[in-house]
């Protein structure tokens, strides 16, 4: 298990603040956050490339806080792979073994193992500048894995790849995780990537962990406006929650009352995911849920999906597939009916 | 008449259209002539017989050879002391870094005679550093050591700047990855940073060597004898006139040109991992 307790770090005017994380062995842990949120800095700190100001880092109970990077046995892969340009692919991969003074027989055995695992035998004599983006990622993974690290750190490994290659590399990393059972800490700014790959997720912003948990927990129960926006629950409102006599809780904003399953009361914020709002251009058949009448004020074409902006008030962003949108023949100014399931109204106070 | 007028108009309009490029070419050509004509004239139009005689003259040979190897020793010292400093400048942030970086370049802009006097003030046998070295039998006035420190002082900023820029071009993440793969800071420097920066460092070393070899102002303040080639050129010019100074000067220009072409070739030599 990798544990971070109260880790603080100041570097070039940027600070990591009170980072507490627990990553179980075999986890595929995703650290997700926007640009300049401190993701890479945290990764490099775990790798031993920066000294913490305070706090502790452990691997399997071993305190590695003051241990030099080269003694931590942690593999690292950067977004642009950072392959050594003056070395061949073979020399890149075996670098860690050569540095550790392994015997040629061991080097060859380990090289063969990792090359077979990643199916990159045909690349061995090439130089990094002759590789495609996907090939570079595989070589960088092979280089990091050949020394059998206790933890693999991936810094936006899919970020610089085209969509097709990204999918291939994503599958490759997933396969490696399952076959090797290695603990992975993967950093990304893409929440979709986080949900797809991660067994556990932590959202980081402005140098601190905002929320950590299972992907579903974070997706359905963001604990703050920051996490809500970041997880694409774009309808976030300030308002107040009230419990009524029948024990139902309502979130009230601009005189509109959204029923919720949350138990918070008083001043708070609510987040509603666009995909959870049911939009209809015909008067809804009574299904036991309340509905709201609004007017379309905007239509944003996003390719395969369409965002419909509806003013109740408040103004809500809804989501339709292109097919549904074309069948409904919606236009700006048209009256529509929205149903917001109580389970989709998340409340938080931060 | 009408056709001629048309042609003339075309020429004028072309010149006007390309006036920017045209003017810059003329201005650039003028400065090229200014630099190259004196150098080429001295090398190609000087008395060949006098040049051969100069090449066979033991005083000239000694002076040129002294310039070459004193500059080589100065470059070696500059390399050992300057490359680590360049790496520190390229990789670390520390208070006063900008000031130190600026100060390092100071020897390039101060009058070199002033640099010589400043060195004399520290390394002269009446001063503490000079006294300290004297205990080990090293003196800096009228000695090889004096020539070396004068050359080192005025030319080491070239090597430091070149090394600093080339280390800055090495992606710091390559070094970070090497560390995570088990390399110590020493191994990382010698296996990653230096192999990726060596080309510019070598070019900087060659430039430093060439600059040190041609140093006159600082050298003559510390050491008139033994005589380096630039001092010999000056001495011959003062004592015998232009005709006696030209052959030695021509030899120095040829050596400098060879070094310069070497540096350019080195820098343009396409790296196979670019």
XYZ file of C-alpha atoms in Angstrom:
624
model
C 0.000 0.000 0.000
C 1.166 3.529 -0.813
C 0.197 6.115 1.782
C 0.654 9.847 1.889
C -0.071 11.612 5.154
C -0.200 15.386 5.467
C 2.197 15.965 2.580
C 2.997 19.636 2.017
C 5.392 21.041 -0.550
C 6.323 24.521 -1.751
C 8.013 24.805 -5.126
C 8.466 27.857 -7.356
C 5.461 29.608 -5.814
C 3.223 26.542 -6.114
C 2.126 24.525 -3.111
C 0.805 21.033 -2.455
C -1.335 21.271 0.653
C -2.054 18.557 3.167
C -2.202 15.658 0.730
C -3.606 12.491 2.267
C -3.955 9.459 0.010
C -4.096 5.709 0.385
C -3.519 3.526 -2.655
C -3.997 -0.211 -2.156
C -1.702 -2.714 -3.809
C -3.036 -3.578 -7.250
C -5.187 -0.439 -7.449
C -5.501 1.535 -10.645
C -5.653 4.877 -8.918
C -6.456 7.974 -10.963
C -5.518 11.464 -9.897
C -7.675 13.780 -11.946
C -7.612 17.556 -12.050
C -7.386 20.572 -14.324
C -4.129 22.068 -15.621
C -1.824 23.566 -12.977
C -3.626 21.748 -10.165
C -0.433 20.101 -8.914
C -0.954 16.620 -10.410
C 2.486 16.224 -11.948
C 4.151 17.835 -8.944
C 2.478 15.301 -6.656
C 3.539 12.450 -8.935
C 7.124 13.688 -8.989
C 7.056 14.089 -5.216
C 5.999 10.459 -4.799
C 8.792 9.523 -7.223
C 11.258 11.311 -4.933
C 12.097 14.104 -7.349
C 11.107 16.828 -4.871
C 11.604 16.985 -1.122
C 8.427 17.435 0.897
C 8.195 20.383 3.282
C 6.277 18.236 5.767
C 4.348 14.970 5.843
C 5.205 11.335 5.216
C 5.151 8.890 2.303
C 5.135 5.123 2.853
C 5.269 2.123 0.554
C 4.122 -1.073 2.257
C 4.875 0.417 5.655
C 8.383 1.529 4.615
C 8.920 5.260 5.152
C 10.346 6.548 1.867
C 9.881 10.264 2.587
C 13.627 10.991 2.656
C 14.722 8.225 0.307
C 16.471 9.274 -2.917
C 14.507 8.796 -6.106
C 16.839 6.101 -7.441
C 16.256 3.946 -4.358
C 12.433 4.069 -4.343
C 11.799 1.521 -7.107
C 8.996 3.582 -8.592
C 8.531 3.656 -12.388
C 7.493 6.830 -14.158
C 6.075 7.534 -17.626
C 5.589 11.112 -18.817
C 3.035 12.332 -21.343
C 5.646 12.809 -24.076
C 7.391 9.604 -22.922
C 10.757 11.327 -22.282
C 12.661 8.591 -24.109
C 16.413 9.166 -24.152
C 16.936 10.484 -27.695
C 20.579 9.436 -27.945
C 19.851 5.794 -27.147
C 18.164 3.068 -29.168
C 14.887 1.595 -28.002
C 16.811 -1.407 -26.630
C 19.186 0.811 -24.642
C 16.268 2.895 -23.408
C 14.473 -0.179 -22.093
C 17.469 -1.758 -20.386
C 18.733 1.555 -18.933
C 17.380 0.812 -15.456
C 18.849 -2.699 -15.454
C 22.281 -1.543 -16.660
C 22.345 1.240 -14.063
C 21.529 -1.310 -11.367
C 24.521 -3.365 -12.508
C 22.501 -6.428 -13.576
C 24.359 -9.216 -15.367
C 23.980 -9.433 -19.184
C 22.023 -12.708 -18.880
C 19.511 -11.081 -16.524
C 19.276 -8.000 -18.742
C 18.559 -10.131 -21.804
C 15.972 -12.239 -19.957
C 14.129 -9.204 -18.603
C 14.323 -7.421 -21.948
C 12.837 -10.443 -23.700
C 10.042 -10.709 -21.119
C 8.966 -7.078 -21.368
C 9.358 -6.925 -25.150
C 7.079 -9.966 -25.537
C 4.565 -8.539 -23.095
C 4.267 -5.300 -25.040
C 4.933 -6.825 -28.464
C 7.642 -4.311 -29.392
C 10.445 -6.606 -30.539
C 10.481 -4.989 -33.979
C 11.334 -1.585 -32.474
C 14.477 -2.507 -30.549
C 17.076 -1.120 -32.968
C 15.200 2.079 -33.729
C 15.832 5.500 -32.225
C 13.001 7.323 -30.420
C 12.605 9.901 -33.223
C 11.610 7.069 -35.565
C 8.670 5.917 -33.415
C 4.984 6.833 -33.585
C 3.205 8.261 -30.540
C 1.756 4.877 -29.572
C 5.084 3.103 -30.030
C 6.830 5.688 -27.867
C 4.299 5.094 -25.101
C 4.847 1.343 -25.257
C 8.631 1.782 -25.090
C 8.292 4.210 -22.163
C 6.047 1.676 -20.397
C 8.531 -1.124 -21.101
C 11.397 0.995 -19.735
C 9.464 1.776 -16.569
C 8.236 -1.805 -16.043
C 11.408 -3.751 -16.824
C 12.782 -3.083 -13.332
C 9.611 -4.475 -11.701
C 8.666 -1.282 -9.826
C 6.417 -1.408 -6.782
C 4.420 1.504 -8.173
C 3.977 2.803 -11.709
C 3.355 6.532 -12.098
C 1.737 7.622 -15.361
C 1.670 11.354 -16.116
C -1.082 11.952 -18.695
C 0.071 8.954 -20.759
C -2.787 9.315 -23.255
C -2.781 13.106 -23.467
C -0.593 13.564 -26.528
C -2.118 10.754 -28.602
C -4.683 10.875 -31.403
C -8.080 9.322 -30.488
C -7.418 5.985 -32.214
C -3.951 5.501 -30.697
C -5.281 6.693 -27.346
C -7.780 3.834 -27.314
C -5.090 1.276 -28.222
C -2.702 2.513 -25.528
C -5.542 2.702 -23.007
C -6.306 -0.970 -23.642
C -2.613 -1.805 -23.463
C -2.222 -0.124 -20.065
C -5.358 -1.822 -18.800
C -4.028 -5.188 -19.971
C -0.678 -4.563 -18.265
C -2.444 -3.648 -15.045
C -4.473 -6.833 -15.084
C -1.672 -9.162 -16.187
C 1.038 -7.778 -13.918
C -1.211 -6.796 -11.029
C 0.955 -3.712 -10.605
C -0.196 -0.702 -8.598
C -0.706 2.275 -10.906
C -1.117 5.951 -10.111
C -2.288 7.651 -13.285
C -2.651 11.408 -13.648
C -5.051 12.964 -16.112
C -7.172 16.042 -16.684
C -9.799 13.955 -18.495
C -12.592 12.807 -16.184
C -13.900 10.341 -18.762
C -10.471 8.691 -18.862
C -10.487 8.598 -15.059
C -13.872 6.875 -14.890
C -12.976 4.408 -17.650
C -9.652 3.268 -16.196
C -9.677 3.969 -12.491
C -10.579 1.554 -9.725
C -10.328 4.564 -7.412
C -10.188 8.275 -8.151
C -8.984 11.407 -6.400
C -9.861 14.855 -7.705
C -7.092 17.397 -7.188
C -7.394 21.174 -7.513
C -5.203 24.100 -6.489
C -2.682 21.785 -4.854
C -5.054 19.854 -2.593
C -7.180 16.711 -2.830
C -10.811 17.804 -3.166
C -12.423 14.363 -3.102
C -11.302 10.748 -3.246
C -13.325 7.584 -3.650
C -14.779 5.077 -6.077
C -15.508 6.437 -9.575
C -19.290 6.058 -9.043
C -19.156 7.900 -5.718
C -17.421 10.881 -7.233
C -19.601 10.802 -10.317
C -22.871 10.717 -8.396
C -21.935 12.552 -5.221
C -19.540 15.415 -5.886
C -18.713 17.049 -2.572
C -18.032 20.580 -3.845
C -18.650 22.985 -6.711
C -15.068 22.303 -7.882
C -15.643 18.557 -8.167
C -19.127 19.045 -9.635
C -17.857 21.288 -12.438
C -14.869 19.065 -13.010
C -17.018 15.937 -13.295
C -19.155 17.754 -15.851
C -22.192 18.242 -13.599
C -22.411 21.687 -15.164
C -25.725 22.775 -13.600
C -24.505 24.100 -10.258
C -26.654 26.556 -8.268
C -26.453 28.297 -4.910
C -29.697 28.037 -2.935
C -31.213 26.425 0.145
C -32.531 22.976 1.037
C -35.672 22.491 3.137
C -37.199 19.380 4.637
C -40.980 19.269 4.473
C -43.413 17.556 6.771
C -43.632 14.488 4.570
C -39.820 14.080 5.057
C -39.121 15.043 1.464
C -36.225 17.438 0.922
C -36.381 20.188 -1.687
C -33.612 22.402 -3.038
C -34.940 25.869 -3.813
C -33.348 28.202 -6.317
C -35.067 31.195 -7.949
C -38.425 29.925 -6.628
C -38.009 26.591 -8.389
C -38.153 23.580 -6.079
C -36.133 20.513 -7.031
C -36.865 17.414 -4.979
C -33.697 15.646 -3.813
C -32.760 12.437 -2.001
C -29.955 14.235 -0.145
C -30.356 14.996 3.552
C -28.578 18.374 3.814
C -30.723 21.344 4.835
C -30.012 25.070 4.915
C -27.866 27.157 2.572
C -26.033 24.926 0.127
C -25.250 24.267 -3.527
C -26.919 21.805 -5.872
C -25.463 20.086 -8.938
C -27.523 18.403 -11.635
C -25.882 16.479 -14.462
C -27.253 17.447 -17.928
C -27.661 13.804 -18.924
C -29.941 13.168 -15.914
C -32.519 15.751 -16.988
C -35.345 14.312 -19.062
C -36.441 16.756 -21.738
C -39.717 16.480 -23.606
C -41.530 18.694 -26.075
C -44.891 17.144 -25.192
C -46.721 17.416 -21.897
C -45.311 14.516 -19.797
C -47.573 11.651 -18.826
C -47.807 11.678 -15.034
C -45.131 9.284 -13.832
C -45.269 10.326 -10.228
C -42.485 12.860 -10.605
C -42.944 16.592 -10.827
C -41.940 18.369 -14.004
C -40.947 21.906 -14.902
C -41.970 24.052 -17.833
C -39.242 26.116 -19.493
C -38.252 27.858 -22.698
C -35.301 26.919 -24.902
C -32.819 29.829 -24.959
C -29.960 28.142 -26.751
C -28.933 25.049 -28.729
C -25.242 24.073 -28.799
C -24.194 21.548 -31.410
C -21.426 19.323 -30.037
C -21.405 16.746 -32.828
C -22.927 13.493 -31.640
C -24.582 15.225 -28.696
C -26.543 18.483 -28.456
C -26.739 20.766 -25.430
C -30.151 22.400 -24.986
C -30.209 25.484 -22.752
C -33.549 25.801 -20.998
C -34.641 28.725 -18.839
C -37.042 27.746 -16.027
C -35.552 29.848 -14.250
C -32.849 28.892 -13.283
C -31.145 28.173 -16.590
C -30.380 24.474 -17.020
C -28.115 22.770 -19.518
C -29.720 19.568 -20.827
C -28.281 16.938 -23.120
C -29.759 15.070 -26.078
C -28.304 12.672 -28.585
C -28.257 14.079 -32.120
C -30.824 11.474 -33.156
C -33.246 12.456 -30.379
C -32.710 16.148 -31.098
C -33.493 15.715 -34.811
C -36.641 13.707 -34.055
C -37.909 16.314 -31.579
C -37.334 19.169 -34.013
C -36.521 21.663 -31.258
C -35.995 25.387 -31.827
C -34.987 28.364 -29.694
C -37.997 29.976 -27.997
C -39.947 26.701 -27.907
C -41.609 25.613 -24.669
C -40.374 22.285 -23.269
C -40.951 20.162 -20.165
C -38.135 18.989 -17.894
C -38.193 16.166 -15.404
C -35.397 16.108 -12.814
C -35.289 12.841 -10.811
C -34.685 13.483 -7.063
C -31.709 11.067 -7.165
C -30.001 13.421 -9.651
C -30.001 16.516 -7.453
C -26.705 16.417 -5.484
C -26.270 18.824 -2.584
C -23.059 20.084 -0.929
C -22.017 23.040 1.134
C -18.535 23.827 -0.258
C 9.572 53.169 -76.544
C 6.405 51.926 -74.970
C 7.910 48.433 -74.506
C 11.061 49.891 -72.927
C 8.931 51.980 -70.615
C 6.993 48.880 -69.639
C 10.199 46.930 -68.911
C 11.598 49.835 -66.898
C 8.380 50.032 -64.905
C 8.543 46.290 -64.200
C 12.098 46.609 -62.870
C 11.209 49.564 -60.685
C 8.094 47.897 -59.350
C 10.071 44.706 -58.602
C 12.744 46.668 -56.728
C 10.083 48.615 -54.867
C 8.176 45.413 -54.065
C 11.296 43.741 -52.701
C 12.789 46.925 -51.232
C 12.919 45.386 -47.754
C 14.976 42.377 -48.819
C 17.002 44.472 -51.268
C 18.040 47.030 -48.638
C 18.875 44.364 -46.064
C 21.050 42.512 -48.584
C 22.998 45.706 -49.350
C 23.484 46.536 -45.652
C 24.441 42.948 -44.805
C 26.879 42.817 -47.722
C 28.604 46.001 -46.522
C 29.306 44.602 -43.066
C 30.457 41.297 -44.567
C 32.946 43.190 -46.728
C 34.106 45.176 -43.719
C 34.865 41.980 -41.790
C 36.199 39.798 -44.546
C 38.257 42.123 -46.759
C 40.971 42.908 -44.187
C 41.208 39.257 -43.121
C 41.311 37.881 -46.672
C 43.704 40.551 -47.839
C 46.098 39.737 -45.044
C 45.986 35.998 -45.688
C 45.925 35.945 -49.491
C 47.744 39.099 -50.520
C 50.549 39.139 -47.983
C 54.050 38.242 -49.094
C 54.094 34.442 -49.350
C 57.843 34.280 -48.946
C 57.648 36.340 -45.747
C 54.947 33.995 -44.493
C 57.115 30.936 -45.103
C 60.009 32.636 -43.381
C 57.742 33.478 -40.463
C 56.623 29.855 -40.301
C 60.265 28.734 -40.096
C 61.230 31.448 -37.617
C 61.713 29.845 -34.210
C 60.433 32.914 -32.333
C 57.188 32.863 -34.339
C 56.793 29.101 -33.942
C 57.335 29.353 -30.201
C 54.892 32.245 -29.858
C 52.164 30.492 -31.881
C 52.730 27.190 -30.084
C 52.648 28.968 -26.700
C 49.355 30.635 -27.633
C 47.921 27.301 -28.716
C 48.796 25.246 -25.662
C 48.331 27.995 -23.057
C 44.808 28.495 -24.463
C 44.337 24.723 -24.425
C 45.251 24.541 -20.724
C 43.013 27.551 -20.005
C 40.173 25.773 -21.847
C 40.744 22.560 -19.906
C 40.567 24.487 -16.610
C 37.542 26.397 -17.900
C 35.882 23.101 -18.844
C 36.419 21.470 -15.451
C 35.272 24.527 -13.485
C 32.842 26.098 -15.953
C 30.700 23.133 -17.049
C 29.486 22.366 -13.490
C 28.624 26.039 -13.007
C 26.778 26.090 -16.332
C 24.782 23.051 -15.211
C 23.888 24.743 -11.928
C 22.715 27.841 -13.813
C 20.667 25.703 -16.201
C 19.005 23.527 -13.576
C 18.698 25.326 -10.266
C 17.026 28.451 -8.991
C 18.854 30.278 -6.215
C 18.915 33.801 -4.822
C 20.954 36.180 -6.956
C 21.123 33.725 -9.872
C 20.403 36.430 -12.475
C 23.084 38.680 -11.023
C 25.659 35.879 -11.022
C 24.750 34.963 -14.598
C 25.274 38.581 -15.628
C 28.544 38.916 -13.722
C 29.964 35.824 -15.376
C 29.750 37.621 -18.727
C 31.500 40.726 -17.379
C 35.001 39.732 -18.599
C 33.650 39.895 -22.169
C 32.715 43.556 -21.882
C 35.403 45.058 -19.635
C 38.525 46.382 -21.423
C 40.892 43.459 -21.460
C 43.779 45.602 -20.249
C 41.601 46.415 -17.226
C 40.953 42.680 -16.816
C 44.720 42.117 -16.811
C 45.214 44.755 -14.126
C 42.388 43.250 -12.054
C 44.071 39.844 -12.276
C 47.421 41.356 -11.352
C 45.754 42.880 -8.331
C 44.730 39.411 -7.093
C 47.391 37.076 -8.474
C 50.367 39.446 -8.264
C 53.068 38.259 -5.868
C 52.286 41.140 -3.494
C 48.715 39.997 -2.986
C 47.328 37.191 -0.898
C 46.253 34.758 -3.653
C 49.511 35.361 -5.513
C 51.445 34.783 -2.288
C 49.519 31.568 -1.671
C 50.363 30.185 -5.116
C 53.967 31.334 -4.755
C 54.309 28.886 -1.852
C 53.735 26.120 -4.428
C 56.204 27.687 -6.847
C 53.521 29.163 -9.131
C 53.887 32.787 -10.197
C 51.563 34.684 -12.450
C 53.768 37.528 -13.649
C 55.904 36.891 -16.739
C 55.056 33.181 -16.695
C 52.969 30.576 -18.461
C 50.590 30.587 -15.481
C 49.983 34.310 -15.998
C 49.164 33.761 -19.673
C 46.777 30.932 -18.754
C 44.824 32.886 -16.125
C 44.581 35.918 -18.448
C 43.216 33.683 -21.227
C 40.940 31.858 -18.800
C 39.514 35.082 -17.382
C 38.559 36.649 -20.697
C 37.380 33.540 -22.536
C 35.687 31.243 -20.000
C 32.329 33.127 -20.216
C 32.032 31.837 -23.804
C 32.250 28.218 -22.652
C 29.948 28.763 -19.671
C 27.271 30.449 -21.818
C 27.441 27.757 -24.452
C 27.270 24.931 -21.894
C 24.457 26.631 -19.984
C 22.312 26.995 -23.106
C 22.961 23.442 -24.177
C 22.041 22.047 -20.732
C 18.864 24.153 -20.825
C 17.919 22.459 -24.086
C 18.122 19.022 -22.454
C 14.600 18.186 -21.257
C 14.794 18.023 -17.477
C 12.283 15.161 -17.508
C 14.888 12.928 -19.164
C 17.009 13.421 -16.066
C 14.013 12.816 -13.809
C 13.155 9.560 -15.580
C 16.781 8.434 -15.307
C 16.638 9.046 -11.550
C 13.458 6.981 -11.178
C 15.152 4.212 -13.172
C 17.860 3.982 -10.533
C 20.511 6.426 -11.766
C 22.328 8.538 -9.183
C 22.818 12.252 -9.913
C 26.348 11.423 -11.181
C 25.129 8.641 -13.450
C 22.315 10.869 -14.707
C 24.767 13.634 -15.555
C 27.275 11.425 -17.331
C 24.786 9.133 -19.106
C 22.008 11.584 -19.986
C 22.732 15.296 -19.513
C 26.293 15.447 -20.796
C 25.874 13.113 -23.808
C 22.930 15.252 -24.922
C 24.755 18.548 -24.422
C 28.315 17.652 -25.422
C 28.131 19.013 -28.958
C 27.470 22.598 -27.900
C 29.858 22.273 -24.972
C 32.620 21.158 -27.343
C 31.770 24.016 -29.715
C 31.913 26.411 -26.762
C 35.252 24.931 -25.713
C 36.664 25.446 -29.216
C 35.418 29.029 -29.235
C 36.933 29.572 -25.803
C 40.212 28.114 -26.986
C 40.266 30.314 -30.096
C 39.354 33.397 -28.078
C 41.969 32.641 -25.426
C 44.622 32.050 -28.072
C 44.042 35.484 -29.578
C 43.946 37.359 -26.249
C 46.312 40.329 -26.122
C 45.212 43.005 -23.606
C 45.014 40.934 -20.441
C 48.005 38.770 -21.354
C 50.399 41.661 -21.995
C 49.633 43.204 -18.585
C 50.534 39.987 -16.768
C 53.120 38.450 -19.073
C 55.169 40.111 -21.789
C 57.653 37.245 -21.822
C 57.247 34.420 -22.707
C 55.678 35.990 -25.776
C 52.365 34.780 -27.175
C 51.512 35.256 -30.854
C 49.287 38.354 -30.356
C 52.029 39.978 -28.263
C 54.612 39.050 -30.924
C 52.440 40.653 -33.623
C 52.282 43.837 -31.568
C 56.008 43.748 -30.814
C 56.944 43.247 -34.479
C 54.569 46.000 -35.571
C 55.991 48.426 -33.009
C 59.639 47.530 -33.668
C 59.821 46.681 -37.379
C 56.553 47.924 -38.868
C 53.660 46.454 -40.795
C 55.599 44.146 -43.144
C 57.105 42.135 -40.252
C 53.822 41.924 -38.333
C 51.666 40.673 -41.221
C 52.983 37.089 -41.573
C 52.445 36.242 -37.895
C 49.056 37.921 -37.983
C 48.128 35.929 -41.093
C 49.057 32.647 -39.398
C 46.877 33.498 -36.408
C 43.962 34.391 -38.688
C 44.296 31.072 -40.528
C 44.348 29.123 -37.247
C 41.290 31.073 -36.001
C 39.467 30.471 -39.299
C 40.119 26.721 -39.092
C 38.781 26.616 -35.519
C 35.765 28.692 -36.494
C 34.916 26.464 -39.445
C 35.320 23.460 -37.132
C 32.847 24.961 -34.666
C 30.326 25.737 -37.385
C 30.615 22.227 -38.800
C 30.157 20.741 -35.350
C 27.037 22.791 -34.674
C 25.509 22.144 -38.070
C 26.335 18.456 -38.080
C 22.855 17.092 -37.916
C 22.249 15.066 -34.821
C 20.695 11.736 -35.754
C 18.162 12.139 -32.951
C 17.024 15.653 -33.825
